[in-house]
Coordinates of C-alpha atoms in Angstrom, one line a residue:
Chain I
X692 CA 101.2 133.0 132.5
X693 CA 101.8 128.9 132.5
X694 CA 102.3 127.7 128.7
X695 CA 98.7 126.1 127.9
X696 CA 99.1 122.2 127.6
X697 CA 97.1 120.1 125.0
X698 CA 94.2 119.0 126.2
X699 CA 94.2 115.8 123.7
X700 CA 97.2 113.6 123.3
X701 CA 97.4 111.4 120.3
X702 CA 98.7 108.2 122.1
X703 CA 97.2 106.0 124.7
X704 CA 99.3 103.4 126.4
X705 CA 97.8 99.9 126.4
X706 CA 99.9 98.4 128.7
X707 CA 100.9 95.0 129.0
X708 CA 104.6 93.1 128.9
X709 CA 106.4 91.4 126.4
X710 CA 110.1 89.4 127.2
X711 CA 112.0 87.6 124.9
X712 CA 114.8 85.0 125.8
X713 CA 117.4 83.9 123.2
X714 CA 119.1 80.1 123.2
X715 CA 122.1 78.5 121.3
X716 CA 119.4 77.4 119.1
X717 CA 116.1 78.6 120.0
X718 CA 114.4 81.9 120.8
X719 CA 111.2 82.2 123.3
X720 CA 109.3 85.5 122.8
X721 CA 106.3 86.1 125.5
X722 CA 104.1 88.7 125.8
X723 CA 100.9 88.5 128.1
X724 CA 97.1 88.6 126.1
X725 CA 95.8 91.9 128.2
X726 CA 95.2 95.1 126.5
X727 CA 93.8 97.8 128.9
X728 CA 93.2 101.5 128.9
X729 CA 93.9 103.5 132.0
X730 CA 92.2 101.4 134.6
X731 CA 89.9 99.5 132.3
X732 CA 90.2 96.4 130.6
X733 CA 89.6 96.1 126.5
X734 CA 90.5 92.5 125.9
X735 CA 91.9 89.6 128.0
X736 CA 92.6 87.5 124.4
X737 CA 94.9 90.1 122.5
X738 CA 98.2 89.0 120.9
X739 CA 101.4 91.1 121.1
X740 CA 103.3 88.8 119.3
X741 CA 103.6 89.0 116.0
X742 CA 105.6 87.0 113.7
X743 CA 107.5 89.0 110.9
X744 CA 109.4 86.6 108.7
X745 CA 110.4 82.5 109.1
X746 CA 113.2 83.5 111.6
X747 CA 112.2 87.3 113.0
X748 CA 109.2 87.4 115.5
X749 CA 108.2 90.7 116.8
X750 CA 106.4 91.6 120.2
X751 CA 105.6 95.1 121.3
X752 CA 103.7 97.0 124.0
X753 CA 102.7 100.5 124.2
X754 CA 100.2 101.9 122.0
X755 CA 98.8 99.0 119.6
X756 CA 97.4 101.2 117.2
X757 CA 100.7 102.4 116.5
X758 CA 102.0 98.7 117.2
X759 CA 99.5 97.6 114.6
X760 CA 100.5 100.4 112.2
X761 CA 104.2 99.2 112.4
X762 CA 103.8 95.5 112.2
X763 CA 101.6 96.6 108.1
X764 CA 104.5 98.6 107.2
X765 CA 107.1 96.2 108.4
X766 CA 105.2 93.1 106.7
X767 CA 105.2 95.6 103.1
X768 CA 109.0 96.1 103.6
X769 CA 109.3 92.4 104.0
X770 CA 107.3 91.6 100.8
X771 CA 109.1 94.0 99.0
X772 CA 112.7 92.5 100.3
X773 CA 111.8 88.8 99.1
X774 CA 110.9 90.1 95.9
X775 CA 113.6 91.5 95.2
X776 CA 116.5 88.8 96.7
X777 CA 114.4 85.5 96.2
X778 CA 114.4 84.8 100.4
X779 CA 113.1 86.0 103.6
X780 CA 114.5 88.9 105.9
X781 CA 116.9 87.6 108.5
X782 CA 116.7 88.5 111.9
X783 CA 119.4 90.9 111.8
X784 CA 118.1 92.6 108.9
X785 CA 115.1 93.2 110.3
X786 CA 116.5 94.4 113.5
X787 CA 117.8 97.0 111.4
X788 CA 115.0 97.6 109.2
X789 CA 112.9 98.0 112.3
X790 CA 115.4 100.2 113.8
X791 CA 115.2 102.7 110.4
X792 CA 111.1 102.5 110.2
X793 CA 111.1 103.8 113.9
X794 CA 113.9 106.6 113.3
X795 CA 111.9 107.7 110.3
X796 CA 109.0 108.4 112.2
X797 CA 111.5 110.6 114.8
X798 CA 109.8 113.2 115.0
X799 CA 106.3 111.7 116.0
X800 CA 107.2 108.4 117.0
X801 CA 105.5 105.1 116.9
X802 CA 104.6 104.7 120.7
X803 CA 105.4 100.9 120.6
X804 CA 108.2 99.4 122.7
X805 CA 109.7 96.5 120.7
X806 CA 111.5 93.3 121.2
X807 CA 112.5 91.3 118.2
X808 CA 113.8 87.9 118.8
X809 CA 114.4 84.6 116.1
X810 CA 117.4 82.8 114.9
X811 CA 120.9 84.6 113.1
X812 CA 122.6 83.8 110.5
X813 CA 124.7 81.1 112.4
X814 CA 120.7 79.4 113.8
X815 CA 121.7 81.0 117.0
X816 CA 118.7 82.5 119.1
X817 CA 119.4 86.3 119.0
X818 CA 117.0 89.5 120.9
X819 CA 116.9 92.6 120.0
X820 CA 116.0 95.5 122.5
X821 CA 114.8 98.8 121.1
X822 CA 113.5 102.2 122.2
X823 CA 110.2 104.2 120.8
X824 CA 112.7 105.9 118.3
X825 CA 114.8 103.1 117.0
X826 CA 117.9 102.8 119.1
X827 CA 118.7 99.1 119.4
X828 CA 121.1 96.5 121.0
X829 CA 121.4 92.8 120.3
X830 CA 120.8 91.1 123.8
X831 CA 120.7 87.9 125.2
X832 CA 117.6 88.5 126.9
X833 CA 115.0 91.5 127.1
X834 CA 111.8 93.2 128.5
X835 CA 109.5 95.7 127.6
X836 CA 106.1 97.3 128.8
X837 CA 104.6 97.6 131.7
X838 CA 106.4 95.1 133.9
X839 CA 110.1 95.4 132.3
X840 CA 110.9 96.8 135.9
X841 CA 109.6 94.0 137.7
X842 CA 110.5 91.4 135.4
X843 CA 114.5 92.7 134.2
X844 CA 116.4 92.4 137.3
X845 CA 115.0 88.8 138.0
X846 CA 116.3 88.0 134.7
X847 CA 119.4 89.8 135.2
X848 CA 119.8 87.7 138.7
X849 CA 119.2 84.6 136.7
X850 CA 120.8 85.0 133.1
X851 CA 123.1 87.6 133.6
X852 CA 124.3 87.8 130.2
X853 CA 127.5 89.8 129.6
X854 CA 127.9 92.8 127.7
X855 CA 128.3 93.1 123.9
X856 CA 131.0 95.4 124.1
X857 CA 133.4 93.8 126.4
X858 CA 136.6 92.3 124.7
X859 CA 136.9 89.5 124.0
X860 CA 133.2 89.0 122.2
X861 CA 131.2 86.8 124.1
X862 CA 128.2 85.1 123.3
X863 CA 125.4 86.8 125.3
X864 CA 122.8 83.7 124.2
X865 CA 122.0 81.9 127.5
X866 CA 123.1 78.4 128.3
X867 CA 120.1 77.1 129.3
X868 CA 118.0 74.8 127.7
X869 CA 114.6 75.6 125.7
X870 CA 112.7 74.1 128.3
X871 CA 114.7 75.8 131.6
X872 CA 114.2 79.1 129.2
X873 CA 110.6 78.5 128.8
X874 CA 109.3 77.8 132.5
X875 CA 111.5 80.9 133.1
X876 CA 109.4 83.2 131.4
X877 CA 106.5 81.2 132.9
X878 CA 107.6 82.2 136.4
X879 CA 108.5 85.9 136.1
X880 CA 105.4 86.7 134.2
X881 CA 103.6 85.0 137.0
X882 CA 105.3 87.3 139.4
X883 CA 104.7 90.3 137.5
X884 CA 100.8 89.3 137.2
X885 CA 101.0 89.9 140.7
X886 CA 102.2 93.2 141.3
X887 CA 102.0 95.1 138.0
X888 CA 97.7 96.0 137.2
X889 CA 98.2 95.9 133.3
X890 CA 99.6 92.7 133.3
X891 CA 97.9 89.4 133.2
X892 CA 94.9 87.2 131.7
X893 CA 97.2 84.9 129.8
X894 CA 100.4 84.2 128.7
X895 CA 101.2 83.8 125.1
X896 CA 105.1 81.8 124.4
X897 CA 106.7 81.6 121.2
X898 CA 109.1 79.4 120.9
X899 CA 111.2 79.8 117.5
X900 CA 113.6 76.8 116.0
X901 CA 115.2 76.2 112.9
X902 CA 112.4 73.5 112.3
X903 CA 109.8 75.9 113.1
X904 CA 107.3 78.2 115.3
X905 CA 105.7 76.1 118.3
X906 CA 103.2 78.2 120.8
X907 CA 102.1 77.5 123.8
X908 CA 99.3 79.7 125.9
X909 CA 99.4 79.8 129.8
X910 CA 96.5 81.1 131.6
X911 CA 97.7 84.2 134.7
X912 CA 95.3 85.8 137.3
X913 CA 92.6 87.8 135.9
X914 CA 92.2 90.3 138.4
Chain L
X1064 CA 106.2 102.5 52.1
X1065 CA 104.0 105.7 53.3
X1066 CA 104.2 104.2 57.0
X1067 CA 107.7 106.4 57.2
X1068 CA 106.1 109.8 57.1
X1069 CA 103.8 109.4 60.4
X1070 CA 106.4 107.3 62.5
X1071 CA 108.4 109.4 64.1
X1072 CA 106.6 110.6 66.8
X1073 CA 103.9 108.7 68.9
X1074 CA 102.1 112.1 69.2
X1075 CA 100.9 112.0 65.3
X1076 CA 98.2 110.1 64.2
X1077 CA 98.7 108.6 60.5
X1078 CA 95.8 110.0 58.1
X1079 CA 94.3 106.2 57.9
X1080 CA 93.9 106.7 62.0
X1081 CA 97.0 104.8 63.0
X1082 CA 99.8 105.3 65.9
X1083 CA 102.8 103.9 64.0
X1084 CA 105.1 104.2 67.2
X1085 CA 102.2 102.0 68.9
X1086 CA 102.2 99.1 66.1
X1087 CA 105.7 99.5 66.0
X1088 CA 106.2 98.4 70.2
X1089 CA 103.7 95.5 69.5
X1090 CA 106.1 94.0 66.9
X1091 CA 108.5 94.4 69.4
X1092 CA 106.0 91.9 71.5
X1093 CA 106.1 89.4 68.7
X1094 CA 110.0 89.4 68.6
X1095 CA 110.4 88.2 72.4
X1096 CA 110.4 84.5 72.6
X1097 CA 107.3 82.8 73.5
X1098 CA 104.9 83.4 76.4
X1099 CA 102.0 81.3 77.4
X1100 CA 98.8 81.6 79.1
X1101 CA 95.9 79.5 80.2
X1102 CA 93.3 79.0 82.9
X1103 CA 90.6 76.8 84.3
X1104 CA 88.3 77.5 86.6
X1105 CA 90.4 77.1 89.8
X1106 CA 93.9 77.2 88.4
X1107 CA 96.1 79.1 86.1
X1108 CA 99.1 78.4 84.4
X1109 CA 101.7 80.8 82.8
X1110 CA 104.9 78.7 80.8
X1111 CA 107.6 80.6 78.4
X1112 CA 110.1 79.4 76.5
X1113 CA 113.5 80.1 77.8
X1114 CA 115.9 81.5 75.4
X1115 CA 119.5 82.0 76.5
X1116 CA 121.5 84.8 74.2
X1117 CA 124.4 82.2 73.9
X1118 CA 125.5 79.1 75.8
X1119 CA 127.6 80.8 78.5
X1120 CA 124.6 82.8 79.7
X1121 CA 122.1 82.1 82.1
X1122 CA 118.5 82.4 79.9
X1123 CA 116.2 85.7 80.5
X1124 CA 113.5 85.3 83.4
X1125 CA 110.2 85.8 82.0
X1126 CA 107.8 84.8 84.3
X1127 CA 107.4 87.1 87.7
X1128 CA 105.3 86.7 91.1
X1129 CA 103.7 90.0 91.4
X1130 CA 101.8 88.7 94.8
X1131 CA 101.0 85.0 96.0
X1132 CA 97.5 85.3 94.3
X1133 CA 98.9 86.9 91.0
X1134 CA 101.8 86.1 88.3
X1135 CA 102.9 87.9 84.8
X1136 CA 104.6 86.3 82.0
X1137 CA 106.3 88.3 79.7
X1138 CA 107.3 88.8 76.5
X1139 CA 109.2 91.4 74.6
X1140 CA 111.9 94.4 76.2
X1141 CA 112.1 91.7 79.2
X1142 CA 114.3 95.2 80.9
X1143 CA 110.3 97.0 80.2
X1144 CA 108.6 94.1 81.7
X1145 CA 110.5 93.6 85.0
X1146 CA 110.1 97.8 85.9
X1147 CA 106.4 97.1 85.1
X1148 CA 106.6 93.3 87.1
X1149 CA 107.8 96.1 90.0
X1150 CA 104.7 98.5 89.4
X1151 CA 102.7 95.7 89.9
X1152 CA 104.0 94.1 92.8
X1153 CA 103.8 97.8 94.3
X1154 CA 100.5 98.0 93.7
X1155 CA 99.5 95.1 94.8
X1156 CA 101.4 95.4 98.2
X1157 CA 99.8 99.0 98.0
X1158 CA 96.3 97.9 98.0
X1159 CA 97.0 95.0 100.6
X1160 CA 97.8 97.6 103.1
X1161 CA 95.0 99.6 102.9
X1162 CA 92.2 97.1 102.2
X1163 CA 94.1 94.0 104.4
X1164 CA 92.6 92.2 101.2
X1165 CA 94.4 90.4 97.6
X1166 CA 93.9 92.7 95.2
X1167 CA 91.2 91.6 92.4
X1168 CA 93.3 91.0 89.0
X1169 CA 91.0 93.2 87.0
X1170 CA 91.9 95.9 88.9
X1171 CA 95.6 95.6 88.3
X1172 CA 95.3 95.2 85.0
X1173 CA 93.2 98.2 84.6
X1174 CA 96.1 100.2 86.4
X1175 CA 98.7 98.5 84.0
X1176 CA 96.7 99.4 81.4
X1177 CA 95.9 103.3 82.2
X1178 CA 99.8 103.0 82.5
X1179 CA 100.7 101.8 79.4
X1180 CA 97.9 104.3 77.4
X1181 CA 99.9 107.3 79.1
X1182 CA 102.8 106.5 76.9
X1183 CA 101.1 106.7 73.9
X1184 CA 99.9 110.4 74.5
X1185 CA 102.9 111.9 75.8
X1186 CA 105.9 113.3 73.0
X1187 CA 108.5 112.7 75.3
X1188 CA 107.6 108.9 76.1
X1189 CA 107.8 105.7 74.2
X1190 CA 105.4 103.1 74.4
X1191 CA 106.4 100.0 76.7
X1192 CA 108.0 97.7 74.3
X1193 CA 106.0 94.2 76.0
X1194 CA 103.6 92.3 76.1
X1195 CA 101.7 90.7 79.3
X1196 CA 100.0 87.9 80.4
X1197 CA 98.5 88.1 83.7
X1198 CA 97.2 85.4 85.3
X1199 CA 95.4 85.7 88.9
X1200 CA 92.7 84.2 91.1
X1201 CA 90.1 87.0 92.9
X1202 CA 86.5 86.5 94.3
X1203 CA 85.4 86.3 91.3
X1204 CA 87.8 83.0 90.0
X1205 CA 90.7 82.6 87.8
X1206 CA 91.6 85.0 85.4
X1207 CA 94.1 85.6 82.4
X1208 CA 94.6 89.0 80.9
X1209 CA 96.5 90.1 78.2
X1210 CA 98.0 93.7 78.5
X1211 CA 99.0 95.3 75.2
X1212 CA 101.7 98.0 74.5
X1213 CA 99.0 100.3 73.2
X1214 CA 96.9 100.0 76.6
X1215 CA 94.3 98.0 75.6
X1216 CA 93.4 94.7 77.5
X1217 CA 92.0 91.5 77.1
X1218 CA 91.1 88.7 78.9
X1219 CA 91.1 84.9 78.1
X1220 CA 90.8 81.5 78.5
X1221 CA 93.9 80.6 77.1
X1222 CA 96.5 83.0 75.1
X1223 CA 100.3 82.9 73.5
X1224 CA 102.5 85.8 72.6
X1225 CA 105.7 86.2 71.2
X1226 CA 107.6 84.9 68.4
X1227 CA 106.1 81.5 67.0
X1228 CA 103.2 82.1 69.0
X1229 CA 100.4 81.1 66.2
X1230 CA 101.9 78.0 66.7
X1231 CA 100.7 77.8 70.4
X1232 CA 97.5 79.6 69.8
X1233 CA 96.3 77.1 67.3
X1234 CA 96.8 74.2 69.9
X1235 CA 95.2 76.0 72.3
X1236 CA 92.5 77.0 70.1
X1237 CA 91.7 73.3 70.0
X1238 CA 91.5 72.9 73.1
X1239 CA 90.6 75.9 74.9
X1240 CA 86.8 74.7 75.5
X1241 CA 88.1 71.7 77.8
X1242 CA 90.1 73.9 80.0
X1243 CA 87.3 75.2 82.3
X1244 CA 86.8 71.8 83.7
X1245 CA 90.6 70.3 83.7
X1246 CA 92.4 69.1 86.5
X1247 CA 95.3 70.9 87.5
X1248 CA 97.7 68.2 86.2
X1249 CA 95.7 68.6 82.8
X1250 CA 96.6 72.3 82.8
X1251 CA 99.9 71.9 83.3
X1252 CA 100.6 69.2 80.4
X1253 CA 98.7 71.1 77.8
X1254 CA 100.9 74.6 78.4
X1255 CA 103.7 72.3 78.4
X1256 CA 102.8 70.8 75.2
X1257 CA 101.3 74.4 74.0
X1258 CA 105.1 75.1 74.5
X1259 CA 106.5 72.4 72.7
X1260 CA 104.6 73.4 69.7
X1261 CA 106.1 76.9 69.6
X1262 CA 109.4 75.0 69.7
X1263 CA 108.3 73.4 66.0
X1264 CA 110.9 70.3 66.0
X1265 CA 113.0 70.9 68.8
X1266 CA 113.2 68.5 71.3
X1267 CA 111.6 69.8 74.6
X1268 CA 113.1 69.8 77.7
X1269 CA 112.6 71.5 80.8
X1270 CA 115.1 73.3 80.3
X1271 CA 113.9 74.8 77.9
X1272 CA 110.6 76.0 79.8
X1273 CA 109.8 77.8 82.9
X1274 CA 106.3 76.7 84.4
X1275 CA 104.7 78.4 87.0
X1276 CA 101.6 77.7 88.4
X1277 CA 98.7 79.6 91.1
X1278 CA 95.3 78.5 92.2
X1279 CA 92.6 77.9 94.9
X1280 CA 94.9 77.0 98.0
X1281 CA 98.0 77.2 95.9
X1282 CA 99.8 80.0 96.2
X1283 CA 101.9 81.7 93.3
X1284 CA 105.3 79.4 92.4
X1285 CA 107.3 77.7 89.7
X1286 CA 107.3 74.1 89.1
X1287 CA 110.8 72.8 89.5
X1288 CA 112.6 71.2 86.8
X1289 CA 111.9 67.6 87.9
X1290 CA 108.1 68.3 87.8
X1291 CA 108.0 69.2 84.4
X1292 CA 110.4 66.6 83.3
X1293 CA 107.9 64.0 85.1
X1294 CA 105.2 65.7 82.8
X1295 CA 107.3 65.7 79.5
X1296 CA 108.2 62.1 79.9
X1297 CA 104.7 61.3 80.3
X1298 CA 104.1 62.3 76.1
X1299 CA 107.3 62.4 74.7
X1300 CA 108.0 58.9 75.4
X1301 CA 105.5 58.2 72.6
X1302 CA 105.6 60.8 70.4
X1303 CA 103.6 59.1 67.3
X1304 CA 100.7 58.3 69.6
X1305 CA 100.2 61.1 70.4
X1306 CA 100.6 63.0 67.3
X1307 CA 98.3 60.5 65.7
X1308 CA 95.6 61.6 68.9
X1309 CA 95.6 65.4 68.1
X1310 CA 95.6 65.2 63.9
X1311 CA 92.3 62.6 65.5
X1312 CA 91.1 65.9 67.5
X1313 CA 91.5 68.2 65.0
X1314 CA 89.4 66.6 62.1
X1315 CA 86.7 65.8 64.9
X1316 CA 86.8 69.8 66.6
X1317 CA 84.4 72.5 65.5
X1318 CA 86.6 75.5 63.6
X1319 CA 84.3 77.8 65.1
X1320 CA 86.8 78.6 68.3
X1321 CA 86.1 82.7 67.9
X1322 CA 85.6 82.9 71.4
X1323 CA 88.4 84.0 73.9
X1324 CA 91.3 83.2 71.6
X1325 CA 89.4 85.1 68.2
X1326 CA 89.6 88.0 70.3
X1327 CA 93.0 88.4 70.4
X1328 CA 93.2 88.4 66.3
X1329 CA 90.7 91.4 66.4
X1330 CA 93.2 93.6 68.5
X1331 CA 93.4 97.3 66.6
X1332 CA 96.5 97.2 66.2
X1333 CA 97.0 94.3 64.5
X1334 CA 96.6 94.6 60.9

């Protein structure tokens, strides 16, 4: 007698790829505009980038119901935070903030696979890497969704940032330069594009300064 | 004298059909130092006087942003305003979550209201002990209310609570009908100068008030202390001019100004 499985599941995976790059004074958070389901396409023009507070930008694949459902209660926790200290979130605070609204839900997670990136404390670019359930990492670069696996060891190869925990601390923000950081996530999204089916349409950059949010769109293959 | 015998509870109605414990938390309103209110049809502007308990301490904040579309001015138990200043801002992100949409003043104040009414029906609560000005922009314009400890709620053009607030009100009284139309810079002097009057001699400076402001494309925020300087300069520089200019007004001005700020005169509770 094989254990009966449900015949409805609750999440749906709309794919796509989101990477985020973090400077000595900038961040860059892509994500690409495609939102599928299984082999079908729901909209070549959707944004997975969502910015959370003045220095904490959020991008997440997976489902974007749940995505959507996060970035409302994330935004309320926000509101509630400047009200009661008179200034925004900073970016560590709502890496851990996110980190706590995912754990709470541990038990029927939010199917979204984040990365957080903006400036620190110190107006260093800074990234933040999670799992669905809240486990988290500050990184000097990351990747999530559908094309992480195509897209991480490139930037491994490239930016190999060292790890957090070795002694003594390094500074895992990359060397390079906005613009070096920029037509980097250009290039590796264009090589994703062309082996990973959910990803593609067009790219969508953020890149976050002390002075403010620039974006920049880059059209990808369609197919 | 006989006020003693039916006080002691909020649950017992005097046999003239009064709530003594309800009267009493509206006195409590008119001990606060001053609030003021008043709107036009694109802008509102809340101002209060700030009173600091001695010269060492910082002064009392009585003005709160509940949401960037909404803002209260208190005055009264400022420790009862700021858990209801939290209620509201609740409420307000509450309703922006589900309905992805400001929520409409009247609504808030109709939930602040229901709160407050709660308190006077319940033997183991006390009435809140402040009073509320509410000033918002919806759909439907800008709006001032006026929340009551009793739960009742009014709104206005233009409105002053707190101690020497008859002062205010009479100004605004004379002026109230203009308000509709002013500019925003308009708006701003007169709650200035409706705070000056409550300050009866006392020379103003802004440090001595707390402006805020909210309107179409504006969002919720206080004028800083430069701003209102600029504005204060602009009438105290020649203060006989201008004194000569409103006893002008007054003889000229109909006393027939019942409207919004008669309303506030005919509150129950207020005997």
């Amino acid at each position: 007698m094989t254990k009966q499985h449900a015949n409805w599941s609750p999440y749906d995976n709309n794919g796509g790829t989101c990477v985020a790059i973090a400077g000595s004074d900038y961040c860059v958070i892509a994500a690409d505009t495609r939102m599928s389901t299984g082999y079908s396409i729901l909209s070549r023009d959707y944004s997975k980038i969502h910015k959370l507070a003045d220095k904490a930008v959020l991008s997440s694949s997976g489902f974007q119901a749940d995505v959507k459902a996060l970035q409302k209660v994330l935004k309320s926790r926000h509101l509630i935070y400047q009200h009661q200290h008179n200034k925004q979130m900073s970016c560590p605070a709502m890496a851990q903030l996110l980190s706590n609204t995912l754990y709470f839900k541990r038990f029927f997670p939010y199917y979204a696979f984040n990365v957080l990136g903006g400036l620190d404390e110190e107006g260093k670019g800074c990234v933040f890497t999670y799992d669905a359930v809240g486990s988290y990492e500050r990184v000097g670069y990351g990747a999530q969704g559908s094309g992480s696996t195509l897209i991480m060891p490139f930037l491994d190869n490239q930016l190999k940032s060292p790890s957090p925990l070795l002694l003594p601390k390094q500074d895992s923000n990359t060397p390079l330069s906005e613009a070096e950081a920029v037509d980097l996530v250009k290039t590796v999204f264009a090589s994703a594009t062309e082996r990973d089916i959910y990803t593609g349409d067009k790219l969508e950059i953020m890149i976050l300064k002390a002075d403010g949010i620039k974006t920049e769109l880059m059209d990808l293959r369609k197919d | 004298m006989f006020r003693n015998q039916y006080d002691t509870d909020v649950t017992t109605w005097s046999p003239t059909g009064r709530l003594f414990q309800v009267e009493y938390a509206m006195e409590a309103v008119k001990q606060g130092s001053a609030a003021i209110g008043l709107r036009s049809r694109s802008h509102v502007v809340l101002a209060c006087v700030n009173k600091a308990q001695s010269e060492l301490s910082s002064h009392q904040r009585k003005i709160f942003k509940v949401d960037d579309h909404i803002g209260v001015a208190i005055a009264g138990l400022t420790a009862d305003g700021r858990v209801l200043s939290r209620y509201m801002r609740s409420e307000s992100i509450n309703h922006s979550f589900t309905y992805e949409s400001p929520l409409p003043v009247g609504r808030l104040v109709v939930h602040l209201a229901d709160k407050a009414q709660v308190c006077t029906q319940r033997s183991w609560k006390r009435p809140y002990g402040v009073g509320l000005l509410v000033g918002g922009l919806d759909e439907s314009g800008a709006h001032l209310y006026y929340n009551c400890p009793s739960g009742n709620y009014f709104e206005y053009q233009a409105f002053a609570i707190g101690s020497r607030s008859q002062a205010a009100k009479t100004y605004l009284e004379r002026r109230f009908e203009s308000f509709g139309d002013s500019s925003r810079e308009d708006l701003i002097k007169d709650a200035i100068l409706a705070v000056r009057e409550t300050l009866q001699g006392e020379t103003l400076k802004s440090s001595l008030c707390t402006v805020a402001i909210l309107g179409v494309d504006e969002p919720f925020h206080f004028l800083d202390q430069e701003a209102i300087q600029k504005v204060i300069d602009t009438f105290e520089k020649v203060p006989e001019e201008e004194e000569g200019e409103d006893e002008a007004e007054a003889g000229a001005a109909q006393p027939a100004e019942q409207g919004g700020a008669g309303a506030g005169d005919v509150a129950p509770m207020e005997m």
